[in-house]
Structures are given as structure tokens and as C-alpha cells.
Coordinates of C-alpha atoms in Angstrom, one line a residue:
X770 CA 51.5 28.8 19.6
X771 CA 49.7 27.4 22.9
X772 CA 49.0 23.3 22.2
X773 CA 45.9 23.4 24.5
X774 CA 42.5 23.5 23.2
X775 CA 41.9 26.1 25.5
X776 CA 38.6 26.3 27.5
X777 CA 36.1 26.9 25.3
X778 CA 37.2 26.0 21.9
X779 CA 34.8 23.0 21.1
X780 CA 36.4 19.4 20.3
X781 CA 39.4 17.6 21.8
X782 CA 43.1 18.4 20.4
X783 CA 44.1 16.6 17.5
X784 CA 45.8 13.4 17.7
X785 CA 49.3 14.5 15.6
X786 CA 47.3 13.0 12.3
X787 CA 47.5 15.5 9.4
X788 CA 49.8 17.5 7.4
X789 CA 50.4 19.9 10.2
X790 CA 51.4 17.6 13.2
X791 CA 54.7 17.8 12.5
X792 CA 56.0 19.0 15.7
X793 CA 58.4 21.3 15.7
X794 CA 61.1 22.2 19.3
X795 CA 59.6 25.3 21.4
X796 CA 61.6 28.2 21.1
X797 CA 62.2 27.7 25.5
X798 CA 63.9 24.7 24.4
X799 CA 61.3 22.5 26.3
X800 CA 60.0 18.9 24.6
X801 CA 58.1 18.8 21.5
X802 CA 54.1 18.9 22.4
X803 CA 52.3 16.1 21.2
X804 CA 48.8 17.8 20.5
X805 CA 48.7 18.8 16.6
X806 CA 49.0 22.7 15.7
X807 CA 45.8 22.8 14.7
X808 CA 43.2 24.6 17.0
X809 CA 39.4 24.2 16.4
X810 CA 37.1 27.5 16.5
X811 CA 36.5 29.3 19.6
X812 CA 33.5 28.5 21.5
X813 CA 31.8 30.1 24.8
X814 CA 34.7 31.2 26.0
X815 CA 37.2 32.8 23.6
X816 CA 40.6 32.3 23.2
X817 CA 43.6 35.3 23.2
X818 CA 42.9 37.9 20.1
X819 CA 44.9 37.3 16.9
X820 CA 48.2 38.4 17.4
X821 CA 48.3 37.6 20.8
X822 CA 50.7 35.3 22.2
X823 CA 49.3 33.5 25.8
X824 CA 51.0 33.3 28.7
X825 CA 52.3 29.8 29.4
X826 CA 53.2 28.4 32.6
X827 CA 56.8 29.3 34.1
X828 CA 59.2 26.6 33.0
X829 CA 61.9 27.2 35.9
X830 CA 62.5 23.9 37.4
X831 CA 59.7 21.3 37.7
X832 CA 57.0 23.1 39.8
X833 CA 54.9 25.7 39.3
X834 CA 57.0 28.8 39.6
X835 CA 58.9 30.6 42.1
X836 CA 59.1 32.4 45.6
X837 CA 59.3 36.2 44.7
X838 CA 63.1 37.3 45.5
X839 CA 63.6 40.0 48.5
X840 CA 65.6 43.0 47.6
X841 CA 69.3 42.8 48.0
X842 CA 69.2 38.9 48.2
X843 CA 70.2 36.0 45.6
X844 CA 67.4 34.6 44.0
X845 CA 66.5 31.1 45.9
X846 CA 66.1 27.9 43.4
X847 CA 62.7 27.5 42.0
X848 CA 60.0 25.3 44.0
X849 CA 59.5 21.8 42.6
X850 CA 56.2 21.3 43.2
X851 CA 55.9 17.7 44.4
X852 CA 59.4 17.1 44.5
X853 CA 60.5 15.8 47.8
X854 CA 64.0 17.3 47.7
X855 CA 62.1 21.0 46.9
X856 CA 62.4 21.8 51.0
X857 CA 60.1 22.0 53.9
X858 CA 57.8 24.6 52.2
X859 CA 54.5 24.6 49.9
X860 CA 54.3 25.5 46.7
X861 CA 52.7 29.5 46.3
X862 CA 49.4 29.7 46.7
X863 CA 47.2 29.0 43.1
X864 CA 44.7 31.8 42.0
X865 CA 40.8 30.9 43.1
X866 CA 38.1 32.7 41.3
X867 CA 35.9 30.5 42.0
X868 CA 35.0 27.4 43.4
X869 CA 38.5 25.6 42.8
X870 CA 42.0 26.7 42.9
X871 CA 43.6 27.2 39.6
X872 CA 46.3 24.0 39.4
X873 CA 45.6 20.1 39.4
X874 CA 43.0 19.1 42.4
X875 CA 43.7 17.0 45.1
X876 CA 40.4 14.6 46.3
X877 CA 39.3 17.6 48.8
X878 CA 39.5 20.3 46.4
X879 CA 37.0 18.7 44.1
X880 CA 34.7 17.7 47.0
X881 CA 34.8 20.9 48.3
X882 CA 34.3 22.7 45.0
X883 CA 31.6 20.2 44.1
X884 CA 29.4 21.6 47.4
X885 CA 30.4 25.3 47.1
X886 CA 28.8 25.2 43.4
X887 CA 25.7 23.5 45.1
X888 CA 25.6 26.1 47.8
X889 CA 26.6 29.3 45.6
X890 CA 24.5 28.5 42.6
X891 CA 21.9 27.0 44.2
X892 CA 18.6 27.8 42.4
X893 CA 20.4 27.0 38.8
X894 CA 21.2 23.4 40.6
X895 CA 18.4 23.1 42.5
X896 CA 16.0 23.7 39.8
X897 CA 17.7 21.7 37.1
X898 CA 18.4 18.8 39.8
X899 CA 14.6 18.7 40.7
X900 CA 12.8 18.5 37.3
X901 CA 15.4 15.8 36.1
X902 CA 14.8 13.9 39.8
X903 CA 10.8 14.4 39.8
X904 CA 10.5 13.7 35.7
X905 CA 12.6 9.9 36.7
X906 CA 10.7 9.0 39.9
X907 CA 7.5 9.4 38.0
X908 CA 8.5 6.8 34.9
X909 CA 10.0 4.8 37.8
X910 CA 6.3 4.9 40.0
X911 CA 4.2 4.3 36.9
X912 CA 6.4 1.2 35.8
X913 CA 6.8 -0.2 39.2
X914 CA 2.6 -0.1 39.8
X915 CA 2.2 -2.0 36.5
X916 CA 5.0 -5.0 37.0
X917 CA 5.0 -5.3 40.9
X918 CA 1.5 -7.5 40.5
X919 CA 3.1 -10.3 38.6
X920 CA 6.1 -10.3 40.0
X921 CA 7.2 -13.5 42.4
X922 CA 8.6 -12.9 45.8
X923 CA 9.7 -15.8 47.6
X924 CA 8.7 -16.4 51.2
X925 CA 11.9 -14.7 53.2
X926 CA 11.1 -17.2 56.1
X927 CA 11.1 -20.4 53.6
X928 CA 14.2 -21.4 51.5
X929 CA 13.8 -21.5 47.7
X930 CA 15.7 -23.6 45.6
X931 CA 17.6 -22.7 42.5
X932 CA 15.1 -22.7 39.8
X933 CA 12.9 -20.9 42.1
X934 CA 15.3 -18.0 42.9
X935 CA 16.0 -17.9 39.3
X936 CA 12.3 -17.7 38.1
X937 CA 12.2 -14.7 40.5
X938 CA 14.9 -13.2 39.3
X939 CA 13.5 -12.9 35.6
X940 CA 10.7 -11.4 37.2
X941 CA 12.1 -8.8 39.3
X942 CA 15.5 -8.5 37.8
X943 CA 13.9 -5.8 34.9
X944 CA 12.5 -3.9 37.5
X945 CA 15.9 -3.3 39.4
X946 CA 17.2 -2.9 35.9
X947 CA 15.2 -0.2 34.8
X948 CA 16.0 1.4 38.2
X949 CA 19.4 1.3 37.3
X950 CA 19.5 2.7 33.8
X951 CA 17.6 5.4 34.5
X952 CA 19.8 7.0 37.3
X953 CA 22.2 6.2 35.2
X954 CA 20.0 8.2 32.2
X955 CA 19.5 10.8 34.9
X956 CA 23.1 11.1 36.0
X957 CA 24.0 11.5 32.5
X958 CA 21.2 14.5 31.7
X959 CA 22.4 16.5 35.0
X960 CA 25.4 16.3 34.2
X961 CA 25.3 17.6 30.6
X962 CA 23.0 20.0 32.2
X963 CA 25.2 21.4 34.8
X964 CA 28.2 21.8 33.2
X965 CA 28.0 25.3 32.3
X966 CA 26.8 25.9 36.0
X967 CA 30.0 24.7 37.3
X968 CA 32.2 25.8 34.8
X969 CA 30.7 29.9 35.4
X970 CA 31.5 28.5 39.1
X971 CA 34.9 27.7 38.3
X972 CA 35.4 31.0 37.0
X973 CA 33.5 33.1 39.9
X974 CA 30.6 34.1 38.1
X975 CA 27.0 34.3 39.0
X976 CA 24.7 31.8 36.9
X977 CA 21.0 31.9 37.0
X978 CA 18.6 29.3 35.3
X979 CA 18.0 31.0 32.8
X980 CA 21.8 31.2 31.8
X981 CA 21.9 27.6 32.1
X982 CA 18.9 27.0 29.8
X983 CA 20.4 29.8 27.3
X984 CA 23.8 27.7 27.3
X985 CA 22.1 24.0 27.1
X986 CA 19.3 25.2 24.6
X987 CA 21.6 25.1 21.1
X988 CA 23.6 21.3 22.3
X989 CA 20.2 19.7 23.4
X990 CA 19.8 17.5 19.9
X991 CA 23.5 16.3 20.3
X992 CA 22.9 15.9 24.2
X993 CA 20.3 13.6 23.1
X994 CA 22.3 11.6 21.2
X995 CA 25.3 11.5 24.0
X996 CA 22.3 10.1 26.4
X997 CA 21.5 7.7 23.9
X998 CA 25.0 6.4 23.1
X999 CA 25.6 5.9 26.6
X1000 CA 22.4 4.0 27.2
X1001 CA 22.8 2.0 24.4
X1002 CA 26.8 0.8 25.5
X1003 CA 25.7 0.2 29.3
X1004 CA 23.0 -1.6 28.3
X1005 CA 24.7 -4.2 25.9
X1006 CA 27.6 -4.3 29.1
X1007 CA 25.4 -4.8 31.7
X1008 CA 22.6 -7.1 29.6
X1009 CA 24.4 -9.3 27.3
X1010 CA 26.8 -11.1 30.1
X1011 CA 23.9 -12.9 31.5
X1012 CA 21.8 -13.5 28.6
X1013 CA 23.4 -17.0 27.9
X1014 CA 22.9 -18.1 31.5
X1015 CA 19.1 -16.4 31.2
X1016 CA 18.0 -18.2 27.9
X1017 CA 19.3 -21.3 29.4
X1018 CA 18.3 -21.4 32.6
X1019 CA 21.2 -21.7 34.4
X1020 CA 21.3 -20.1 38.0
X1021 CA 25.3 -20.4 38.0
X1022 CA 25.9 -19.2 34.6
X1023 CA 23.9 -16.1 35.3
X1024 CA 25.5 -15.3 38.6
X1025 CA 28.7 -15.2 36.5
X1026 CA 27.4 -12.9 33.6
X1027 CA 26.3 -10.8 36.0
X1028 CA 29.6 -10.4 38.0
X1029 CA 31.2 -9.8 33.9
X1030 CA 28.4 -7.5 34.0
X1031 CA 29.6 -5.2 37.2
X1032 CA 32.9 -5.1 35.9
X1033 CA 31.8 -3.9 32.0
X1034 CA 29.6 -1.7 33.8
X1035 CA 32.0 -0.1 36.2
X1036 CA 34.7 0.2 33.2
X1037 CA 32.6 1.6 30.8
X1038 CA 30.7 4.6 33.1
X1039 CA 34.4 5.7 33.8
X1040 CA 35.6 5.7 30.5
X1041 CA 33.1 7.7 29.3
X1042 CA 32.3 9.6 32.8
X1043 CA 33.5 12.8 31.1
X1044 CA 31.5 13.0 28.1
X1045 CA 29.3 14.4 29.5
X1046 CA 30.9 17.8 30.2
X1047 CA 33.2 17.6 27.1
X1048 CA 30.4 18.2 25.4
X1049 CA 28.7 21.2 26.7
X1050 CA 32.2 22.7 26.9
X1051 CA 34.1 21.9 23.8
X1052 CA 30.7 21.4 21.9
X1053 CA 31.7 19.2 20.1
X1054 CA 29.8 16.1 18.6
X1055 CA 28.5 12.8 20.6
X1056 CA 31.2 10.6 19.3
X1057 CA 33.8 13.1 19.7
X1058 CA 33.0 14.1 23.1
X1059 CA 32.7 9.6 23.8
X1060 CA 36.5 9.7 22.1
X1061 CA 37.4 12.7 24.5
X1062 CA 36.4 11.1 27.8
X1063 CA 38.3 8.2 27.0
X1064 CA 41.3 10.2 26.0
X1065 CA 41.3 12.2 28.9
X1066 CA 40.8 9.1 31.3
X1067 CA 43.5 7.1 29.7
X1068 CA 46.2 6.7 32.4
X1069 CA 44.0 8.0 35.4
X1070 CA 41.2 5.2 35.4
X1071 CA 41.9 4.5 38.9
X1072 CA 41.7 7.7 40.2
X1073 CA 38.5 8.8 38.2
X1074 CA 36.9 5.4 39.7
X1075 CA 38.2 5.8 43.1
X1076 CA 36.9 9.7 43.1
X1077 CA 33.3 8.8 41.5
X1078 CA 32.6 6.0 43.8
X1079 CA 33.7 7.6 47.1
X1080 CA 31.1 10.1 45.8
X1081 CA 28.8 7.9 44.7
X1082 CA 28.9 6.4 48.7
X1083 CA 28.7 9.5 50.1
X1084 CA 26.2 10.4 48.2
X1085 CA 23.8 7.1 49.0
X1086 CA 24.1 7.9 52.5
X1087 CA 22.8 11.4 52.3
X1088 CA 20.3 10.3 50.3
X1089 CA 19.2 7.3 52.5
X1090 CA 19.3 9.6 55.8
X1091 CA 16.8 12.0 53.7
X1092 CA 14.4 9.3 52.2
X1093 CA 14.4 7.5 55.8
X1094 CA 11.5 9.9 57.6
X1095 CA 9.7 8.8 54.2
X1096 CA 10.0 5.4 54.6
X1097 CA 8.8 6.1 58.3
X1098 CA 5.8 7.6 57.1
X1099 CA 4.9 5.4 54.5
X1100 CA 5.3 2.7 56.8
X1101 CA 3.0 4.2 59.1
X1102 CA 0.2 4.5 56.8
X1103 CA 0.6 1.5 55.0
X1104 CA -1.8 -1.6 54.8
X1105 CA -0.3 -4.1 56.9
X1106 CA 2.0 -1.6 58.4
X1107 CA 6.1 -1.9 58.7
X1108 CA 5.5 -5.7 58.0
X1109 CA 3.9 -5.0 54.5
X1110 CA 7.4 -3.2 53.4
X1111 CA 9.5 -6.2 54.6
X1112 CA 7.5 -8.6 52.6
X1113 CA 7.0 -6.5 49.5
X1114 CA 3.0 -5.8 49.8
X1115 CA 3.4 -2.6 50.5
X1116 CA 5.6 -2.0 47.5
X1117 CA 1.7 -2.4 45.5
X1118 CA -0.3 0.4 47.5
X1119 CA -0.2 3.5 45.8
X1120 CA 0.3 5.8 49.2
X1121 CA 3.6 3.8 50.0
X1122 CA 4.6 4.7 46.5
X1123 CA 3.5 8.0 46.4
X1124 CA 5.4 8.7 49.6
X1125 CA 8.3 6.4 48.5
X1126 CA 8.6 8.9 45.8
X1127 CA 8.3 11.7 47.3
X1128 CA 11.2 11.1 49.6
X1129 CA 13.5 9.7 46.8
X1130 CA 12.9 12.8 44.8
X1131 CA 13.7 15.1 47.4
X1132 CA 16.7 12.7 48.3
X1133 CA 17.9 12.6 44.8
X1134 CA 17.5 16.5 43.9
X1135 CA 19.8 17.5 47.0
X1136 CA 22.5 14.3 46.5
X1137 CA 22.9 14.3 42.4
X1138 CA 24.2 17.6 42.0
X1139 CA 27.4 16.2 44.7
X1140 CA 28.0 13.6 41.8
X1141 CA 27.3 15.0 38.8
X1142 CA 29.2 18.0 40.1
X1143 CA 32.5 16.2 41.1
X1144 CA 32.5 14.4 37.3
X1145 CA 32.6 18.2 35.8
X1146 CA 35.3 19.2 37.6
X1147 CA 37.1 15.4 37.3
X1148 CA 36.8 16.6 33.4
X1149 CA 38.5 20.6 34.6
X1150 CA 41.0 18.6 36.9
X1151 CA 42.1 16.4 33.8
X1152 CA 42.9 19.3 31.4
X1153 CA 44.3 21.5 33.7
X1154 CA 47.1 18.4 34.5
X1155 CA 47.7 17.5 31.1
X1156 CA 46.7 20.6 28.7
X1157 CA 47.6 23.4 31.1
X1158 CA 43.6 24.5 30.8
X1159 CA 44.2 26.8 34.2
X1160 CA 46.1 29.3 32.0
X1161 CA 42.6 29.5 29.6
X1162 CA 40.5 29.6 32.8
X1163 CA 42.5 32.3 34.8
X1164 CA 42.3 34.6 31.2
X1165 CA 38.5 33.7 31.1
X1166 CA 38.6 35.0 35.2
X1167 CA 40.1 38.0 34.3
X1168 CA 43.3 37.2 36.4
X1169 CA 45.8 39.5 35.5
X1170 CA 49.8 38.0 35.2
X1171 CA 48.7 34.8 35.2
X1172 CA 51.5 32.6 34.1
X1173 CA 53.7 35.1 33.6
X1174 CA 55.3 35.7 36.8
X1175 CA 57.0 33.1 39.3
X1176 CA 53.8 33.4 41.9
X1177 CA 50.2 33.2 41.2
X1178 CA 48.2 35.2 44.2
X1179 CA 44.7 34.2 45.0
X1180 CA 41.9 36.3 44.0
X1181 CA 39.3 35.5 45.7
X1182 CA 37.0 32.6 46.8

């Protein structure tokens, strides 16, 4: 029986609790697995027929297979992929339906795949992307019209003291903060809602928006409730570290809750970076699919960090070299000209904002889909390393003697 979930059956393997996680030797003589027998129902993409038995992944060595063996010649010990003593040659090339080769993804790979599902699915992303970017600009524009009035700004040429800087904080500090939480809100909607782009990408196959509306339509309520968890955690990480200092007006104290904050921030969007997809692809419930990121990160926290925030720069300076000819403009037309956006003025005239926006939509529907796309296929990456998910993905692509061979030949693109 095959220990992996496979690719579409909803929910994350089973944690060895239960009468059946006994776990009993392979017949190849291989380790116990540690997932439970038990499988849950098959979801979008359907597992082997009854009676089927899948093809698992060659055991010969430590790699992923080996060389095929010219005629009249010894067969050659099997590659060990990664292994330094394997020899001067590569391991043989994975099978590529689609955006990504079929075996764990180096940095590259899921930068590269992350662009060519933005480039060959573009209308799907594009349309999704924009409604989520124009829907968050506009809550952003309406509450930063009706709080930028009372809000203090101290003089940049003057030098405030402490209980100044911390009055102004209080003021502007919520603005910033809802700033924050919804890209974060947004981040968390695209990516929920572009998971089945990029997993039809993974697998080579076209996607329109109306596929990706027919796919998110039946999870949206427990979508919902995954945006709402998440909101609801990185709110009390980021808010309750300063509160004390806040309440008691304390301009130390608060600098300290909110360096606590940056870290229960950073370690809490990682953790449960992967929800996100685990949900539209397993469709499973919120708390499940919360439980499954942080199974799935456990042990690669570093990696998933390093790989989000390399994106997440990239992806600010994209964005800021697209918004910039908007800034321009509305610096142009603005009251008091450039000066009036270096003192904050501006930030109260509706044409600044109008144009603000403009730009940061634009900015944000082309750069989001980079990000939101990479965590997807962090989530692919993750499975295919520890459950063995390309073997689910290449029957899903249609590849034919996948897994059961010593070589894997690319398919496509």
C-alpha cells in the first residue's frame, strides 16, 4: 500500500494514532513508514483504481534510480543522488510536465516555476491577482482618507523627544498596522486562490478562470475560516508584545514588544505559510490544513523562511520600480508639489491617493502572484521530499513508467 496521501486526497496523513498504525516491514525490505495505513477519500485528483498497486520510487542505492545499461555491458552501480562519492555525473534527468521538474526543488526551480505559472496562465492569475489587489487598495484608500487628518507627524527638521515620538506612534502606528494585515489578508486569499492554478501548472494543463472559480467555489466557507484563523494568530503575535509598553507609556518597553513582535510575526507566517494551499489541495478543514503546514514545515523552517523572504525582496523591488512613475505623477500634480509627499500633506489630497493607488494596484497584481506562487509550490516541494507526492503528480500527468524504471525521461516543459 503507498503511505502517501497522494495528491489529491484531502487531509494530511495520519499521525500513527489508531488501531491501524501498527506498522508493519515493506515487503522490499526497506524501513517501516511512519504515516498510518489509513488513506482519506480521494479528492480532485484521484488516486490508482482498486486493485491497483502504484509505482513507488526505485529503491537501488540512495538516489533516484539508475543509468540505463548498454547492451553487452555490466550493469554500472546505481547513482546516489547527492552523494559525493556517486561520480562526476548528474543524476538522470526528472520528468517535467509542467512548470517544475518532478523531484525535490532546488531555490531556482521554484523561482523559475513560480514565473512560468505567471507567464503560462496568465489571465487565471492576472484576473484573480487584480480583483484581490484593487478590492485591498480600496479599504486601504478609504481608511487612510478618514485617519490621516488626526494623525501627528513630527517636524522631520525639528527633534522630538520621547513622549512625543511615542504619541505619534499611537497615532500612526494603526495605520501602518492595517497596512500590514491586509497584505497579509491578501497574501493569504491569492494564495488559497491560486493554488489550483499552479497545481494544473505543475501538471501541464491549461487553466482558465473559470476553472479556477469552478475549483475555489465549494472550499470558499472553509477558505474563510483559514483567512480568519490566520488573522486572528498574527494579530495577537504582532499586537499583544507591545501592548504593555502602549498602556503604559513607555517608549522603551514598546520598542521591545515590537522587536518580540517581528520575531512572533516572522515565525508564525512560516509555520503556517502552507495552509494555505493544503487546503484547496487536500480539502481538508481550517484547522487541519493550520496542523498540516506546520507538519510539513517542521524541520525545514529555515529554508521555507529564507525562500519566502528572498521572494518577498524581490518582490518589493519590482513592485517599487512599477509604483515609482506613480509616485512621479502624483508628485507632479500634487498641492505643494514633491515637498507635500516628504512632509506627509500630500498623503491627505485625494489625487495623490487616487494615483498612489493606482500604481500600488498595478504594482501588487503583477508582484503577488511571484509570492503567493513560490509558497504553493514550497507546499509541492515539501511532499514530493518527504511523501514521495511526484509519483501521484507524474500518474495525474499521464507519465507513463514513472517510478518503475531506473530513468525518468522528461516530457515536456
Amino acid at each position: 500500500m503507498n503511505d502517501s496521501p497522494g495528491w489529491a486526497a484531502p487531509g494530511s496523513p495520519s499521525d500513527g494514532q489508531g488501531p491501524d498504525a501498527a506498522q508493519q516491514p515493506p515487503a522490499d525490505g526497506s524501513a517501516p513508514s511512519k504515516w498510518s495505513a489509513e488513506q482519506p477519500p480521494p479528492g480532485q485528483w484521484s488516486s490508482p483504481a482498486a486493485g491497483q498497486t502504484p509505482p513507488r520510487r526505485p529503491q537501488q542505492g540512495a538516489g533516484w534510480g539508475s543509468y540505463p545499461t548498454p547492451p553487452g555491458q555490466q550493469p554500472a552501480a546505481p547513482y546516489a543522488y547527492g552523494n559525493p562519492g556517486g561520480g562526476w555525473g548528474g543524476p538522470p534527468p526528472a520528468s517535467k510536465p509542467g512548470v517544475i521538474p518532478l523531484r525535490p526543488l532546488a531555490l531556482g526551480e521554484i523561482l523559475d516555476g513560480a514565473v512560468a505559472t505567471l507567464r503560462g496562465h496568465w489571465r487565471s492569475v492576472l484576473s484573480v491577482s487584480l480583483v484581490i489587489a484593487a478590492l485591498s487598495q480600496i479599504a486601504l484608500l478609504a481608511v487612510q482618507r478618514l485617519t490621516l487628518d488626526s494623525v501627528t507627524v513630527p517636524d522631520p527638521g525639528s527633534s522630538a523627544d520621547p513622549a512625543e515620538t511615542l504619541r505619534s506612534l499611537r497615532d500612526i502606528g494603526p495605520l501602518y498596522g492595517f497596512e500590514y494585515y491586509l497584505e497579509i489578508l491578501g497574501l493569504v486569499l491569492l494564495t488559497a486562490l491560486l493554488a489550483p492554478v499552479v497545481s494544473r501548472a505543475v501538471l501541464g494543463q491549461a487553466s482558465t478562470p473559470g476553472d479556477t472559480l469552478k475549483a475555489v467555489r465549494p472550499l470558499a466557507p472553509r477558505m474563510l475560516g483559514l483567512t480568519g484563523l490566520l488573522l486572528l494568530g498574527s494579530l495577537a503575535a504582532g499586537m499583544l508584545p507591545v501592548l504593555p509598553g502602549i498602556l503604559l507609556g513607555s517608549a522603551s518597553l514598546t520598542a521591545l514588544g515590537m522587536l518580540v513582535s517581528i520575531v512572533l510575526l516572522a515565525w508564525f507566517y512560516v509555520t503556517f505559510a502552507l495552509a494555505p494551499p493544503a487546503l484547496m489541495l487536500e480539502r481538508g478543514t481550517p484547522v487541519a490544513a493550520l496542523k498540516r503546514s506546520a507538519k510539513l514545515v517542521k524541520g525545514a523552517w529555515w529554508r521555507v523562511f529564507g525562500i519566502s523572504l528572498l521572494t518577498w525582496i524581490m518582490r518589493t523591488i519590482t513592485s517599487g520600480v512599477i509604483v515609482m512613475p506613480f509616485a512621479g505623477l502624483a508628485g507632479l500634480l500634487a498641492p505643494n508639489g514633491f515637498s507635500s509627499l516628504i512632509d506627509g500633506s500630500g498623503a491627505r489630497d485625494w489625487t495623490v491617493l487616487i494615483i498612489t493607488g493606482i500604481g500600488a494596484v498595478v504594482g501588487a497584481t503583477v508582484t503577488a502572484p511571484m509570492q503567493t506562487g513560490v509558497t504553493t509550490l514550497l507546499y509541492v516541494d515539501q511532499r514530493i521530499r518527504r511523501e514521495a507526492l511526484d509519483l501521484e503528480l507524474a500518474r495525474a500527468a499521464g507519465v507513463e513508467g514513472y517510478g518503475t524504471t531506473g530513468t525518468t525521461a522528461p516530457t515536456g516543459g
